[in-house]
Amino acid sequence: MNIMRVLFCIDSYFQLILAVNLRTTVYKDYVADIIVYNSIPTAESICIKLRKLKSFSHVWLAKTSLTRCGNKYSFKEKLPKYGEYLKTIVSPQKRLEKYIGSSFDYKYDELIFNGTGALPECIFNAAYKQNNQLTCKRIEDSYVNYFTEYVSQKGKLRIGFESIIQLLFGRKSMEKYVSAFYFEDADLVSIHVPYSIVQAPKISRENQELVKTLNFLFDYEPDQILKEKEVIMFEDGRHFFSGDDEEVDIVKAILKEIDSSKIAVKMHPRRVKSRFDQFGVYTVKNSTVPWEIIQMNMPCTGKAFLTVSSAVVFSSGMYFNDKCKNILLYKCMKKEYSGLNSNFEQFVTKYKQKYGDKSILVPSSYEELVNVIMNKN
C-alpha cells in the first residue's frame, strides 16, 4: 500500500493552527512534514515543540531573508533577498537545503500553503523535482482571504522574464498546480479563483488532540480570570501603529455603566505596556497566544466581544458556534476609520445572512455601544 505524503508550509500562527487541524483530520493517515518560516516570531521554539510531539515526521525551520516582506523591514534589510531569489531560480533544492539545514529529497503528493512568494515557490520547485505529479492546496490566513485575492495581474515584462526562466531552468509556477483552497467557512467566500473552494474541518473544542497539541505549542494554561469576564475588548493593530488612544476613551465610556471587574482587554501583540491597568481593567498580556486557542479552551457564549475590525468577532460563529455579542466599533469611532472598504461591508452582510442579523452588531455611537452591551437595544 502506497502511503501518501504531505508537506505543510507555514508563515503565521493561524496557519499553524489550521495545519495541525488538517493533520489531525483530513491528513490523519498521511506521512506529514512541516516547514515553519522564520517570519513567525517564535518559530524556533515552535519547531522544538513540534519535534517533541512527533505529529510531523520532519519539522524544519526555514531561515532565510526571503521572508523579509512588508513595511517593518527597510530596503537595506530586504536587499539580500533579491540575490537569494535569483539563486532559488537556478537551484531551488540546493537553496532550500541551505535554509532548512537538511537534505530535501522526499516525494510529496500534496503541498499545503497560504500565498505564493519567493520561499513557497522555492519549496514547490524543489518538491516538484522529486515528483512531477505534485499538487498544491491553499489554506486561509484571515477573514480577509474570503474577499481579497492577493495574486495580482503580472505585467508583460514579468511574464516574459518568467517564460525565459522556465525554458532555461525548468522552473514551474506553483499557481498552475493549485487544485483547491481550504476555508473554515466556505459559504462566506466571495473571491473567484480557478480552482475549487473546499470546506475544511472546522477547528473545534471537540478535537481534543488539536486542543492538547496547540496548548503545548504555545505553553497555554486556560485563563481562569478571563473566564469570569463579561466584556472583552481586543486592541487593534492600526490604532497601535498610529498611536491613537480612542480605545481608552471607549473603555472609559463603558466604565460609566459597567463595573471594571467585568471587563478585560486583550493587548495587541506589539504593545508592551497596558493602558488599562489604571482603571482596574484586567489585561490579557500573553500576546504570543492566538485568540483562537484561548477561546478553544473557554466557551464564550454570553460574552461581549469588542473590536474595531479583528477576526475574533467572526470566529465565534465560524469556528465555535458560541452565541456572543460580537461588536464592531469602527462606526462609532470619533475619527473616520480608514481601510475597511465595501468588500469588508459585504463580508459582514454575508456573515449576518448566514448566522443571523444580530450575530454582528455595529453601533454608531458610544451611547449605543453601551446600550448594546447592557441589552438596552
Tab-separated table of C-alpha atoms in Angstrom:
chain	number	residue	atom	x	y	z
A	1	MET	CA	0.000	0.000	0.000
A	2	ASN	CA	1.371	3.391	-1.037
A	3	ILE	CA	1.193	5.881	1.872
A	4	MET	CA	0.555	9.457	0.779
A	5	ARG	CA	2.888	12.251	1.908
A	6	VAL	CA	2.009	15.909	2.528
A	7	LEU	CA	4.141	18.982	3.256
A	8	PHE	CA	2.774	21.997	5.154
A	9	CYS	CA	4.398	25.428	4.570
A	10	ILE	CA	3.550	27.799	7.413
A	11	ASP	CA	4.243	31.515	7.952
A	12	SER	CA	1.728	32.580	10.620
A	13	TYR	CA	0.287	31.326	13.904
A	14	PHE	CA	-3.183	30.967	12.380
A	15	GLN	CA	-1.817	28.862	9.527
A	16	LEU	CA	-0.132	26.669	12.138
A	17	ILE	CA	-3.483	26.155	13.871
A	18	LEU	CA	-5.075	25.156	10.573
A	19	ALA	CA	-2.155	22.880	9.681
A	20	VAL	CA	-2.425	20.987	12.985
A	21	ASN	CA	-6.187	20.750	12.492
A	22	LEU	CA	-5.784	19.313	8.983
A	23	ARG	CA	-3.058	16.972	10.230
A	24	THR	CA	-5.447	15.535	12.823
A	25	THR	CA	-8.379	15.223	10.386
A	26	VAL	CA	-8.027	15.170	6.569
A	27	TYR	CA	-4.355	14.160	6.640
A	28	LYS	CA	-4.505	11.867	9.663
A	29	ASP	CA	-3.325	8.841	7.681
A	30	TYR	CA	-0.667	10.671	5.653
A	31	VAL	CA	3.032	10.944	6.372
A	32	ALA	CA	3.225	14.674	7.107
A	33	ASP	CA	6.148	17.105	7.236
A	34	ILE	CA	6.154	20.820	8.016
A	35	ILE	CA	8.315	23.845	7.204
A	36	VAL	CA	7.896	26.815	9.558
A	37	TYR	CA	9.149	30.140	8.193
A	38	ASN	CA	11.385	32.327	10.339
A	39	SER	CA	8.904	35.189	9.809
A	40	ILE	CA	6.924	33.742	12.752
A	41	PRO	CA	8.169	35.485	15.946
A	42	THR	CA	8.640	32.290	17.985
A	43	ALA	CA	9.337	29.959	15.057
A	44	GLU	CA	12.368	28.301	16.646
A	45	SER	CA	10.614	27.340	19.880
A	46	ILE	CA	7.543	26.210	17.917
A	47	CYS	CA	9.748	23.856	15.884
A	48	ILE	CA	11.408	22.440	19.014
A	49	LYS	CA	7.987	21.622	20.486
A	50	LEU	CA	6.666	20.206	17.211
A	51	ARG	CA	9.606	17.793	17.138
A	52	LYS	CA	8.806	16.675	20.694
A	53	LEU	CA	5.201	15.973	19.745
A	54	LYS	CA	6.175	13.869	16.723
A	55	SER	CA	2.912	14.727	14.944
A	56	PHE	CA	5.032	15.531	11.889
A	57	SER	CA	7.752	13.223	10.605
A	58	HIS	CA	10.077	16.118	9.777
A	59	VAL	CA	9.933	19.625	11.241
A	60	TRP	CA	12.085	22.227	9.538
A	61	LEU	CA	12.721	25.883	10.354
A	62	ALA	CA	13.372	27.908	7.191
A	63	LYS	CA	15.965	30.580	7.970
A	64	THR	CA	16.178	32.954	5.020
A	65	SER	CA	15.997	36.609	4.016
A	66	LEU	CA	13.244	35.655	1.547
A	67	THR	CA	10.702	36.136	4.355
A	68	ARG	CA	11.583	39.818	4.815
A	69	CYS	CA	8.439	41.381	3.430
A	70	GLY	CA	6.340	44.405	4.342
A	71	ASN	CA	6.966	47.810	5.884
A	72	LYS	CA	8.648	46.533	9.029
A	73	TYR	CA	11.840	45.899	7.021
A	74	SER	CA	13.965	48.638	5.474
A	75	PHE	CA	15.173	48.425	1.878
A	76	LYS	CA	18.652	47.644	3.211
A	77	GLU	CA	17.270	44.721	5.213
A	78	LYS	CA	15.320	43.460	2.193
A	79	LEU	CA	18.227	43.802	-0.257
A	80	PRO	CA	19.795	40.335	0.363
A	81	LYS	CA	16.559	38.571	-0.523
A	82	TYR	CA	16.732	39.687	-4.152
A	83	GLY	CA	20.023	37.874	-4.624
A	84	GLU	CA	18.604	34.856	-2.827
A	85	TYR	CA	15.570	34.888	-5.100
A	86	LEU	CA	17.791	34.600	-8.181
A	87	LYS	CA	19.667	31.702	-6.582
A	88	THR	CA	16.385	29.862	-5.934
A	89	ILE	CA	15.585	30.128	-9.634
A	90	VAL	CA	18.843	28.439	-10.619
A	91	SER	CA	18.940	25.813	-7.870
A	92	PRO	CA	15.792	25.612	-5.691
A	93	GLN	CA	16.681	22.365	-3.940
A	94	LYS	CA	20.203	23.468	-3.053
A	95	ARG	CA	18.970	26.810	-1.647
A	96	LEU	CA	16.132	25.186	0.291
A	97	GLU	CA	18.508	22.678	1.863
A	98	LYS	CA	20.633	25.635	2.995
A	99	TYR	CA	17.599	27.361	4.545
A	100	ILE	CA	16.368	24.299	6.450
A	101	GLY	CA	19.811	22.849	7.240
A	102	SER	CA	18.836	19.430	5.945
A	103	SER	CA	18.600	17.331	2.810
A	104	PHE	CA	15.307	17.635	0.949
A	105	ASP	CA	14.662	14.650	-1.280
A	106	TYR	CA	11.204	13.417	-0.291
A	107	LYS	CA	8.411	12.609	-2.726
A	108	TYR	CA	5.335	14.619	-1.735
A	109	ASP	CA	1.852	14.099	-3.118
A	110	GLU	CA	0.490	17.394	-1.776
A	111	LEU	CA	1.908	20.731	-0.673
A	112	ILE	CA	-0.231	22.951	1.617
A	113	PHE	CA	0.414	26.703	1.762
A	114	ASN	CA	-1.342	30.075	2.036
A	115	GLY	CA	0.104	32.510	-0.501
A	116	THR	CA	2.716	32.470	-3.233
A	117	GLY	CA	6.088	34.180	-2.912
A	118	ALA	CA	9.806	33.551	-3.278
A	119	LEU	CA	10.106	30.977	-0.475
A	120	PRO	CA	6.992	28.883	-1.227
A	121	GLU	CA	7.940	28.944	-4.938
A	122	CYS	CA	11.394	27.656	-3.983
A	123	ILE	CA	9.889	24.891	-1.826
A	124	PHE	CA	7.434	23.922	-4.553
A	125	ASN	CA	10.098	23.711	-7.269
A	126	ALA	CA	12.368	21.642	-5.027
A	127	ALA	CA	9.476	19.266	-4.271
A	128	TYR	CA	8.332	19.175	-7.916
A	129	LYS	CA	11.738	17.849	-8.987
A	130	GLN	CA	11.075	14.812	-6.771
A	131	ASN	CA	7.501	14.296	-8.018
A	132	ASN	CA	6.066	15.962	-11.117
A	133	GLN	CA	2.585	14.783	-10.069
A	134	LEU	CA	2.704	17.097	-7.040
A	135	THR	CA	-0.443	19.149	-6.396
A	136	CYS	CA	-0.940	22.179	-4.135
A	137	LYS	CA	-3.763	23.273	-1.861
A	138	ARG	CA	-4.108	26.620	-0.136
A	139	ILE	CA	-5.275	27.450	3.391
A	140	GLU	CA	-6.679	30.746	4.636
A	141	ASP	CA	-4.741	33.145	6.846
A	142	SER	CA	-7.526	35.520	7.958
A	143	TYR	CA	-11.054	36.541	7.079
A	144	VAL	CA	-9.551	38.946	4.511
A	145	ASN	CA	-8.836	35.900	2.322
A	146	TYR	CA	-12.599	35.458	1.973
A	147	PHE	CA	-12.985	38.627	-0.100
A	148	THR	CA	-9.469	39.567	-1.269
A	149	GLU	CA	-7.337	37.581	-3.696
A	150	TYR	CA	-3.776	38.810	-3.412
A	151	VAL	CA	-2.474	37.340	-6.667
A	152	SER	CA	-2.142	40.414	-8.897
A	153	GLN	CA	-2.033	40.566	-12.672
A	154	LYS	CA	1.514	40.188	-13.981
A	155	GLY	CA	2.953	42.705	-16.438
A	156	LYS	CA	4.295	41.737	-19.855
A	157	LEU	CA	7.924	42.097	-18.710
A	158	ARG	CA	7.337	39.812	-15.735
A	159	ILE	CA	5.555	37.230	-17.889
A	160	GLY	CA	8.375	37.347	-20.425
A	161	PHE	CA	11.049	37.000	-17.736
A	162	GLU	CA	9.293	34.006	-16.164
A	163	SER	CA	8.885	32.352	-19.570
A	164	ILE	CA	12.631	32.605	-20.168
A	165	ILE	CA	13.348	31.264	-16.673
A	166	GLN	CA	11.048	28.280	-17.305
A	167	LEU	CA	12.870	27.485	-20.528
A	168	LEU	CA	16.377	27.871	-19.098
A	169	PHE	CA	15.948	26.259	-15.692
A	170	GLY	CA	12.726	24.253	-15.877
A	171	ARG	CA	11.180	26.407	-13.146
A	172	LYS	CA	7.446	25.918	-12.604
A	173	SER	CA	4.839	28.398	-11.393
A	174	MET	CA	3.131	26.843	-8.380
A	175	GLU	CA	-0.061	28.821	-9.091
A	176	LYS	CA	-0.682	26.476	-12.036
A	177	TYR	CA	-0.592	23.432	-9.749
A	178	VAL	CA	-3.125	24.571	-7.147
A	179	SER	CA	-6.189	22.305	-7.093
A	180	ALA	CA	-8.118	23.635	-4.081
A	181	PHE	CA	-8.389	26.308	-1.391
A	182	TYR	CA	-9.395	25.157	2.131
A	183	PHE	CA	-11.639	27.545	4.082
A	184	GLU	CA	-13.061	27.227	7.572
A	185	ASP	CA	-16.401	28.569	6.290
A	186	ALA	CA	-16.640	28.035	2.536
A	187	ASP	CA	-20.159	29.543	2.404
A	188	LEU	CA	-18.726	33.023	3.067
A	189	VAL	CA	-16.128	33.053	0.279
A	190	SER	CA	-16.627	35.692	-2.423
A	191	ILE	CA	-13.258	35.613	-4.254
A	192	HIS	CA	-13.043	33.997	-7.669
A	193	VAL	CA	-10.138	31.609	-8.185
A	194	PRO	CA	-9.541	28.992	-10.913
A	195	TYR	CA	-9.765	26.049	-8.523
A	196	SER	CA	-12.141	24.506	-6.003
A	197	ILE	CA	-13.193	26.190	-2.779
A	198	VAL	CA	-13.263	23.391	-0.197
A	199	GLN	CA	-14.841	23.326	3.248
A	200	ALA	CA	-12.148	22.340	5.757
A	201	PRO	CA	-12.946	20.537	9.001
A	202	LYS	CA	-13.568	23.373	11.437
A	203	ILE	CA	-11.213	23.935	14.335
A	204	SER	CA	-13.173	22.676	17.302
A	205	ARG	CA	-13.062	22.144	21.056
A	206	GLU	CA	-14.265	18.606	20.393
A	207	ASN	CA	-10.985	17.799	18.645
A	208	GLN	CA	-9.081	17.030	21.843
A	209	GLU	CA	-5.883	16.143	20.005
A	210	LEU	CA	-5.933	19.612	18.413
A	211	VAL	CA	-6.568	21.383	21.736
A	212	LYS	CA	-3.853	19.436	23.537
A	213	THR	CA	-1.321	19.999	20.748
A	214	LEU	CA	-1.930	23.746	20.467
A	215	ASN	CA	-1.852	24.286	24.235
A	216	PHE	CA	1.528	22.565	24.315
A	217	LEU	CA	2.931	24.508	21.352
A	218	PHE	CA	2.009	27.851	22.920
A	219	ASP	CA	2.573	26.940	26.603
A	220	TYR	CA	-1.034	27.887	27.235
A	221	GLU	CA	-2.846	27.297	30.505
A	222	PRO	CA	-6.543	28.256	30.463
A	223	ASP	CA	-7.053	31.738	31.930
A	224	GLN	CA	-9.430	31.297	34.880
A	225	ILE	CA	-9.720	35.075	35.487
A	226	LEU	CA	-10.684	35.761	31.879
A	227	LYS	CA	-13.430	33.141	32.058
A	228	GLU	CA	-15.283	35.340	34.567
A	229	LYS	CA	-15.228	38.493	32.411
A	230	GLU	CA	-18.362	39.583	30.567
A	231	VAL	CA	-16.885	42.193	28.204
A	232	ILE	CA	-13.622	41.651	26.296
A	233	MET	CA	-12.106	44.305	24.049
A	234	PHE	CA	-9.402	43.478	21.508
A	235	GLU	CA	-6.804	46.153	20.767
A	236	ASP	CA	-6.497	46.992	17.098
A	237	GLY	CA	-3.226	46.898	15.165
A	238	ARG	CA	-3.838	50.055	13.173
A	239	HIS	CA	-4.501	52.033	16.357
A	240	PHE	CA	-1.226	50.749	17.759
A	241	PHE	CA	0.781	51.873	14.732
A	242	SER	CA	-0.959	55.270	14.512
A	243	GLY	CA	-0.631	55.966	18.241
A	244	ASP	CA	-4.384	56.582	18.534
A	245	ASP	CA	-5.790	56.200	22.076
A	246	GLU	CA	-9.501	56.170	21.285
A	247	GLU	CA	-9.786	52.607	22.570
A	248	VAL	CA	-9.057	54.080	26.011
A	249	ASP	CA	-11.933	56.553	25.535
A	250	ILE	CA	-14.246	53.675	24.640
A	251	VAL	CA	-13.337	51.752	27.794
A	252	LYS	CA	-13.907	54.906	29.868
A	253	ALA	CA	-17.378	55.241	28.355
A	254	ILE	CA	-18.172	51.610	29.198
A	255	LEU	CA	-16.882	52.013	32.761
A	256	LYS	CA	-19.511	54.689	33.434
A	257	GLU	CA	-22.155	51.945	33.293
A	258	ILE	CA	-20.313	48.652	33.816
A	259	ASP	CA	-18.036	47.694	36.717
A	260	SER	CA	-14.352	47.270	35.830
A	261	SER	CA	-14.348	43.771	37.369
A	262	LYS	CA	-16.486	42.576	34.449
A	263	ILE	CA	-14.166	43.900	31.710
A	264	ALA	CA	-10.952	42.599	30.130
A	265	VAL	CA	-8.715	43.835	27.325
A	266	LYS	CA	-6.655	41.583	25.015
A	267	MET	CA	-3.491	43.536	24.261
A	268	HIS	CA	-2.162	43.876	20.741
A	269	PRO	CA	0.868	41.561	20.290
A	270	ARG	CA	3.238	44.504	19.692
A	271	ARG	CA	2.148	46.536	22.711
A	272	VAL	CA	4.348	46.091	25.789
A	273	LYS	CA	2.502	48.190	28.379
A	274	SER	CA	-1.154	48.067	29.337
A	275	ARG	CA	-3.160	51.271	29.034
A	276	PHE	CA	-5.980	49.878	31.171
A	277	ASP	CA	-4.425	48.733	34.457
A	278	GLN	CA	-5.016	52.264	35.793
A	279	PHE	CA	-8.782	51.685	35.518
A	280	GLY	CA	-8.741	48.320	37.279
A	281	VAL	CA	-9.427	46.521	33.985
A	282	TYR	CA	-7.869	43.069	33.585
A	283	THR	CA	-5.401	42.854	30.713
A	284	VAL	CA	-4.557	39.665	28.819
A	285	LYS	CA	-0.825	40.132	28.278
A	286	ASN	CA	0.296	36.774	26.865
A	287	SER	CA	0.382	38.223	23.370
A	288	THR	CA	2.031	35.254	21.621
A	289	VAL	CA	-1.056	33.074	22.183
A	290	PRO	CA	-3.579	33.431	19.341
A	291	TRP	CA	-7.092	34.223	20.499
A	292	GLU	CA	-8.458	31.128	18.742
A	293	ILE	CA	-6.518	28.975	21.223
A	294	ILE	CA	-7.806	30.963	24.196
A	295	GLN	CA	-11.417	30.637	23.014
A	296	MET	CA	-10.880	26.960	22.230
A	297	ASN	CA	-10.252	26.481	25.954
A	298	MET	CA	-13.055	28.782	27.102
A	299	PRO	CA	-16.664	28.639	25.849
A	300	CYS	CA	-17.711	32.275	25.408
A	301	THR	CA	-21.480	32.222	24.924
A	302	GLY	CA	-22.984	35.353	26.502
A	303	LYS	CA	-19.789	37.424	26.468
A	304	ALA	CA	-19.467	40.694	24.553
A	305	PHE	CA	-16.505	40.924	22.160
A	306	LEU	CA	-15.486	44.432	21.107
A	307	THR	CA	-13.079	45.244	18.284
A	308	VAL	CA	-12.574	47.746	15.504
A	309	SER	CA	-12.089	45.064	12.854
A	310	SER	CA	-10.428	41.989	14.396
A	311	ALA	CA	-11.339	38.499	13.149
A	312	VAL	CA	-12.373	37.467	16.668
A	313	VAL	CA	-15.949	38.708	16.174
A	314	PHE	CA	-16.321	36.386	13.195
A	315	SER	CA	-14.577	33.354	14.682
A	316	SER	CA	-17.167	32.955	17.460
A	317	GLY	CA	-19.715	31.705	14.973
A	318	MET	CA	-17.455	30.394	12.200
A	319	TYR	CA	-15.395	28.084	14.414
A	320	PHE	CA	-17.015	27.616	17.809
A	321	ASN	CA	-20.739	28.315	17.464
A	322	ASP	CA	-20.585	30.475	20.595
A	323	LYS	CA	-23.507	32.887	20.922
A	324	CYS	CA	-21.650	36.092	21.733
A	325	LYS	CA	-22.379	39.787	21.343
A	326	ASN	CA	-19.911	40.394	18.543
A	327	ILE	CA	-19.459	44.151	18.232
A	328	LEU	CA	-17.560	46.071	15.536
A	329	LEU	CA	-16.534	49.521	16.730
A	330	TYR	CA	-15.433	51.242	13.542
A	331	LYS	CA	-18.686	53.159	13.009
A	332	CYS	CA	-18.721	54.673	16.489
A	333	MET	CA	-15.148	55.977	16.370
A	334	LYS	CA	-14.733	59.759	16.624
A	335	LYS	CA	-12.281	59.697	13.723
A	336	GLU	CA	-13.264	58.123	10.442
A	337	TYR	CA	-11.752	54.664	10.302
A	338	SER	CA	-9.978	54.031	7.027
A	339	GLY	CA	-9.073	50.699	5.489
A	340	LEU	CA	-12.447	48.973	5.736
A	341	ASN	CA	-13.816	49.023	2.191
A	342	SER	CA	-17.020	47.834	0.546
A	343	ASN	CA	-15.660	44.276	0.363
A	344	PHE	CA	-15.469	44.219	4.153
A	345	GLU	CA	-19.038	45.552	4.408
A	346	GLN	CA	-20.216	42.853	2.006
A	347	PHE	CA	-18.476	40.196	4.094
A	348	VAL	CA	-20.255	41.449	7.231
A	349	THR	CA	-23.568	41.320	5.351
A	350	LYS	CA	-22.869	37.783	4.133
A	351	TYR	CA	-21.920	36.721	7.667
A	352	LYS	CA	-25.205	38.102	9.027
A	353	GLN	CA	-27.184	36.326	6.330
A	354	LYS	CA	-25.748	33.006	7.478
A	355	TYR	CA	-25.521	33.486	11.249
A	356	GLY	CA	-28.357	35.919	11.900
A	357	ASP	CA	-28.846	39.673	11.860
A	358	LYS	CA	-27.700	40.012	15.486
A	359	SER	CA	-24.578	37.866	15.017
A	360	ILE	CA	-22.601	41.066	14.330
A	361	LEU	CA	-23.567	44.394	15.915
A	362	VAL	CA	-22.286	47.736	14.596
A	363	PRO	CA	-23.204	50.635	16.935
A	364	SER	CA	-22.868	54.180	15.637
A	365	SER	CA	-22.046	55.928	18.948
A	366	TYR	CA	-20.535	55.284	22.376
A	367	GLU	CA	-24.017	55.536	23.903
A	368	GLU	CA	-25.414	52.954	21.513
A	369	LEU	CA	-22.405	50.699	22.209
A	370	VAL	CA	-23.034	50.766	25.959
A	371	ASN	CA	-26.740	50.101	25.419
A	372	VAL	CA	-25.947	47.105	23.207
A	373	ILE	CA	-23.637	45.650	25.847
A	374	MET	CA	-26.263	46.153	28.554
A	375	ASN	CA	-29.095	44.730	26.410
A	376	LYS	CA	-30.932	48.065	26.249
A	377	ASN	CA	-31.109	47.917	22.438
